[in-house]
Short mmCIF file of C-alpha atoms and ligand atoms in Angstrom, two decimals:
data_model
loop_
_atom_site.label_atom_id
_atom_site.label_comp_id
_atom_site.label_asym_id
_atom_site.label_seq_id
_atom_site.Cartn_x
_atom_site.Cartn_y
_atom_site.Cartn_z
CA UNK A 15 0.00 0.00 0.00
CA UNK A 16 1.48 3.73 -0.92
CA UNK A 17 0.83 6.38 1.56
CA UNK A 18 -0.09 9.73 0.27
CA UNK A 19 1.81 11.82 1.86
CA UNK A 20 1.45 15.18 -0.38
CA UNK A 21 -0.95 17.46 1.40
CA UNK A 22 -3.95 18.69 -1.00
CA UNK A 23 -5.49 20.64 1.96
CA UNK A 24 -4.55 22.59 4.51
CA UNK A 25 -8.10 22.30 6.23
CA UNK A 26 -8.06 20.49 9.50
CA UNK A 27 -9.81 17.26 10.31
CA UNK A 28 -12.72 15.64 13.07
CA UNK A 29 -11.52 12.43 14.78
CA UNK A 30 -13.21 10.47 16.62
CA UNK A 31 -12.19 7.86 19.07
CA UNK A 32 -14.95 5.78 20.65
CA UNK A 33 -15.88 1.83 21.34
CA UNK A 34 -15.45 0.25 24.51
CA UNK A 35 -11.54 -0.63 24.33
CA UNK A 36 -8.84 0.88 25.78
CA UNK A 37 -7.10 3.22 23.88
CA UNK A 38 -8.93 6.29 23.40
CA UNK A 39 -7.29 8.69 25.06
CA UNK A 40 -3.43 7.43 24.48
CA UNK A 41 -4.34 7.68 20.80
CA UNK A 42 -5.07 11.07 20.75
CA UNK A 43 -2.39 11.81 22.80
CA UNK A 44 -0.11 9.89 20.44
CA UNK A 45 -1.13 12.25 17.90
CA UNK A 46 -0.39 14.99 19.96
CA UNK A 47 3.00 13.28 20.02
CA UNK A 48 3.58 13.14 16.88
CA UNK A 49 2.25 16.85 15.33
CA UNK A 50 4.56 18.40 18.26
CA UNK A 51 7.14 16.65 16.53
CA UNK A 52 6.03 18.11 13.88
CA UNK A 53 6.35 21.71 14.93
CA UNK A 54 2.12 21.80 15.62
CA UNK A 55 0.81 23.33 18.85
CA UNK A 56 -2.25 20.88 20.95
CA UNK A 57 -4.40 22.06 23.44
CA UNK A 58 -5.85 19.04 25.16
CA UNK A 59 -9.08 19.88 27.48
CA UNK A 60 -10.29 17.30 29.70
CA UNK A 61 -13.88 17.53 30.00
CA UNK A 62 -14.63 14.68 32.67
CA UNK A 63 -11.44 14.36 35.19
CA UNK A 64 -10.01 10.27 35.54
CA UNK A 65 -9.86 8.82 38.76
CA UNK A 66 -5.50 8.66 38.91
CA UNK A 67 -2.62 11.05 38.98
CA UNK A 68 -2.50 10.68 35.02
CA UNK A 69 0.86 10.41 33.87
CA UNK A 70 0.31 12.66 30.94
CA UNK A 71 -0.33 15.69 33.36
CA UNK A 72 3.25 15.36 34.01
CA UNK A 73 4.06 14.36 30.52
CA UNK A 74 2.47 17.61 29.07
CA UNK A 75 3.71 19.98 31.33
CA UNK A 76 7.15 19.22 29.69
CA UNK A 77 6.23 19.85 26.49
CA UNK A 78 4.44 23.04 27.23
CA UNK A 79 4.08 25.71 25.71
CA UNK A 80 3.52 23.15 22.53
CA UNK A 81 1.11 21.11 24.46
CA UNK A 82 -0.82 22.26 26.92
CA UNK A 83 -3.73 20.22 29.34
CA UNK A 84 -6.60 22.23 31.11
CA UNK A 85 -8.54 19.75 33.39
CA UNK A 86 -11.86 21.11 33.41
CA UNK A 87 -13.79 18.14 34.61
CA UNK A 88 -15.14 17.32 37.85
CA UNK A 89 -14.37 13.70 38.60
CA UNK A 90 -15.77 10.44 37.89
CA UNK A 91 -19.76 11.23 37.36
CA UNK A 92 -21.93 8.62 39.49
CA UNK A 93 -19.34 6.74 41.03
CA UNK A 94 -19.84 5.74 44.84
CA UNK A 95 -17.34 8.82 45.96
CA UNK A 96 -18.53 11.16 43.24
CA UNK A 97 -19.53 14.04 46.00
CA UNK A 98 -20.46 16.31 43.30
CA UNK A 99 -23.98 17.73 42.47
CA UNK A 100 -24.97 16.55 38.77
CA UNK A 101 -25.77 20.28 38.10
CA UNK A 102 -22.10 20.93 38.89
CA UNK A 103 -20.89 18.34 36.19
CA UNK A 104 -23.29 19.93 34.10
CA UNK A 105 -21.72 23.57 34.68
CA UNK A 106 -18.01 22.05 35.13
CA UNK A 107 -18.77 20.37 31.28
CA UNK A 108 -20.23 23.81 30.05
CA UNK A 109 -16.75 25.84 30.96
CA UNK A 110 -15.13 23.23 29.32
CA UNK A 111 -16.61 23.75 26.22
CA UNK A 112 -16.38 27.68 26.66
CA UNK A 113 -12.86 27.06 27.31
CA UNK A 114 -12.17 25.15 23.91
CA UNK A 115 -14.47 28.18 22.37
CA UNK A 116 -11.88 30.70 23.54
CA UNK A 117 -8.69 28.51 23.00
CA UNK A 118 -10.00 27.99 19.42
CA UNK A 119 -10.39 32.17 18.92
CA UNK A 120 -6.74 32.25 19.95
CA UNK A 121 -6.03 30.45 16.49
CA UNK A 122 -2.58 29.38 17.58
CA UNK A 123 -3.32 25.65 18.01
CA UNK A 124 -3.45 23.21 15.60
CA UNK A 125 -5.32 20.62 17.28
CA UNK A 126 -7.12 20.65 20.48
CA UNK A 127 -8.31 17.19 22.19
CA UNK A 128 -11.57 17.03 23.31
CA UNK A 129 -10.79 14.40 26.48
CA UNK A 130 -13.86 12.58 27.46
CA UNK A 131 -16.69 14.77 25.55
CA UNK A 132 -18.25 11.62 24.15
CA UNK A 133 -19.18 10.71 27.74
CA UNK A 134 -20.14 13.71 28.56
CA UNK A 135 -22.54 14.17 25.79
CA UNK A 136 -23.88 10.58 26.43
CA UNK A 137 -24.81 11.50 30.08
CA UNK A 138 -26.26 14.69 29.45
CA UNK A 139 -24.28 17.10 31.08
CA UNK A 140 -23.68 18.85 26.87
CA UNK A 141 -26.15 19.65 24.39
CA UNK A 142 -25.12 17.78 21.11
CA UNK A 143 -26.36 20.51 19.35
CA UNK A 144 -23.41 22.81 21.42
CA UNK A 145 -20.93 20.49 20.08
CA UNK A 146 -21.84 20.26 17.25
CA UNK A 147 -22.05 23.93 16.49
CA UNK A 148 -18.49 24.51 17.88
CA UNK A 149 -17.23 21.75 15.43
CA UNK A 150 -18.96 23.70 12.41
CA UNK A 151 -17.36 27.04 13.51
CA UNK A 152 -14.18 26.14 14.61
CA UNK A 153 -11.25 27.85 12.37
CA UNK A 154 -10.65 25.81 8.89
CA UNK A 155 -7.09 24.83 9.38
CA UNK A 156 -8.13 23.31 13.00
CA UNK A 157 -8.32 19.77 13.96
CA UNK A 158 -10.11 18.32 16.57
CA UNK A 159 -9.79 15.22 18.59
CA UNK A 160 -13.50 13.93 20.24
CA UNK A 161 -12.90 11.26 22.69
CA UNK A 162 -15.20 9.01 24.94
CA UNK A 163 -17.38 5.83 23.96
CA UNK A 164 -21.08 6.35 23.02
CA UNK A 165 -20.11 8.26 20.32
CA UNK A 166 -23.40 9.72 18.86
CA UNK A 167 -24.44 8.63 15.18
CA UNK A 168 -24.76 12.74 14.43
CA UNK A 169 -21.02 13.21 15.52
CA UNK A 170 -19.77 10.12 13.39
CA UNK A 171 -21.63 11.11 10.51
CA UNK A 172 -19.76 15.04 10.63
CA UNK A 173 -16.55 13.40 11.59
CA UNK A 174 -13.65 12.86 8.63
CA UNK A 175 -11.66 10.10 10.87
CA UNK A 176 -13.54 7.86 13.38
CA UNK A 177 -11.87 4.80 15.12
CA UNK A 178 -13.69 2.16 17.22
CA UNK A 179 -11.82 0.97 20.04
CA UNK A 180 -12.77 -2.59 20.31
CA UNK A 181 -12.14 -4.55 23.60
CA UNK A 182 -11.12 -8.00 22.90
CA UNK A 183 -9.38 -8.81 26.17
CA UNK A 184 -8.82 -6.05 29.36
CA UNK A 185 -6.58 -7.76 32.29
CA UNK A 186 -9.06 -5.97 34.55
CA UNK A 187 -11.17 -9.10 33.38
CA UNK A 188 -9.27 -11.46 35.34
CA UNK A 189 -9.05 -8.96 38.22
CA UNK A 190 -6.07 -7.07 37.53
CA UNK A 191 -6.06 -3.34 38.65
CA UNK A 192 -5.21 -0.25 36.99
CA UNK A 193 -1.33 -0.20 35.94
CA UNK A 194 0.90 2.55 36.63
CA UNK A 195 2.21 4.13 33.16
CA UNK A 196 -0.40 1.69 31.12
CA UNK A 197 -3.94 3.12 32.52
CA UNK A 198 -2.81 6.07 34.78
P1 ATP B 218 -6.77 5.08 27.82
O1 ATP B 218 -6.74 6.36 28.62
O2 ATP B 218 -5.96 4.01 28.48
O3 ATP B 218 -6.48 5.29 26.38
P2 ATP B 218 -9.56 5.08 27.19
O4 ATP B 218 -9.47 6.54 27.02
O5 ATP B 218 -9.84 4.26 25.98
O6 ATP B 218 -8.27 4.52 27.91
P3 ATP B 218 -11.61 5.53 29.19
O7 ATP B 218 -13.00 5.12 28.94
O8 ATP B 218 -11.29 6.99 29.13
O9 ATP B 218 -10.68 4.67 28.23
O10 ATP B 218 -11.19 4.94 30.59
C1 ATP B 218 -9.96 5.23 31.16
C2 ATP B 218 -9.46 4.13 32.08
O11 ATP B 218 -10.23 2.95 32.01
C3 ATP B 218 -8.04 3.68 31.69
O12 ATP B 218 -7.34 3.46 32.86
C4 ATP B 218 -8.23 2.40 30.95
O13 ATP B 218 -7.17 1.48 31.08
C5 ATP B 218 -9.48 1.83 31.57
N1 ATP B 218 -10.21 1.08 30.55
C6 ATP B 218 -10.41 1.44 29.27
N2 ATP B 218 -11.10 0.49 28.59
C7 ATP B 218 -11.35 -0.50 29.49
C8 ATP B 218 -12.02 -1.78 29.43
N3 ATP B 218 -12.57 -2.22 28.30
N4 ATP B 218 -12.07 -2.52 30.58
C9 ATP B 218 -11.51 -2.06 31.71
N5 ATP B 218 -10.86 -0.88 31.84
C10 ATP B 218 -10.78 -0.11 30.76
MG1 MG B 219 -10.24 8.21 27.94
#
């Protein structure tokens, strides 16, 4: 097979990474890898906040100013020690998107990651119709990564790339917890 590699557009792209497997996330931050390498600039916002110390949160911060993380989530939504109001997920999830609304008026990043906005969608705390609107107006040459399963069919259907993230096997099946530097 022959990759293409001459550009015939400058316009950015929509990716999508959904599906229940492991792997969302640490692909779009593999892309981020690779455009800083590049000579891009990523914005990643995290719109629902993991459970861990992340190891990416110390990753980024030493690859600022080319990559930079804003955790605007609130935590785990529903879980037993989520202490958190659902209207406060709901507001947390709206500066989030305000936030990738003002980073994308800055027009100085090529790509901004969209951490966890499938989820958020799917449990109500966005409007689709907010996300999609910011998708339609963001700046041409922009690309943006949507992660999270429960993609919806109305975000797959505007998207240019979208990956399912199958899981086949997960060693948390046979009881084995988080890993440091593979899940956190
Ligand atoms: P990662 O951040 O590792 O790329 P992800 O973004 O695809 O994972 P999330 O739904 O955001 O997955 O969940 C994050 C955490 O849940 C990670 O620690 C990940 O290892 C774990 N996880 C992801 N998929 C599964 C699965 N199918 N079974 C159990 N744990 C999973
Ligand atoms: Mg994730």
């Amino acid at each position: 097979m022959s990759l293409e590699k001459e550009n015939t557009s400058n316009d950015g792209v929509v990716i999508v990474y959904t599906g229940n497997g492991k792997g969302k996330t640490t692909a779009s931050l593999g892309v981020a890898l690779r455009a800083i390498g590049q000579g891009l600039r990523v914005c990643m916002v995290q719109f629902i906040k993991g459970e861990w110390h992340y190891g990416e949160l110390n990753s980024i911060k030493k690859l600022e100013p080319d990559f930079e993380l804003i955790v605007a989530g609130k935590g785990f939504i529903g879980i037993i020690d989520d202490d958190h109001a659902f209207e406060e997920h709901v507001s947390a999830a709206k500066t989030a998107l305000e936030i990738v609304e003002q980073k994308m008026s800055l027009d100085i990043y090529d790509i901004i990651i969209l951490d966890e906005i499938n989820y958020a969608v799917h449990l109500g705390l966005l409007q689709l119709s907010d996300v999609l609107r910011l998708i339609k107006n963001r700046p041409k040459k922009l690309s943006l990564i949507l992660t999270g399963n429960y993609a919806c069919e109305e975000l797959i259907s505007l998207a240019d790339l979208v990956t399912e993230m199958k899981a086949i096997k997960h060693p948390y099946k046979k009881g084995i917890k988080a890993k440091l530097g593979i899940d956190y």
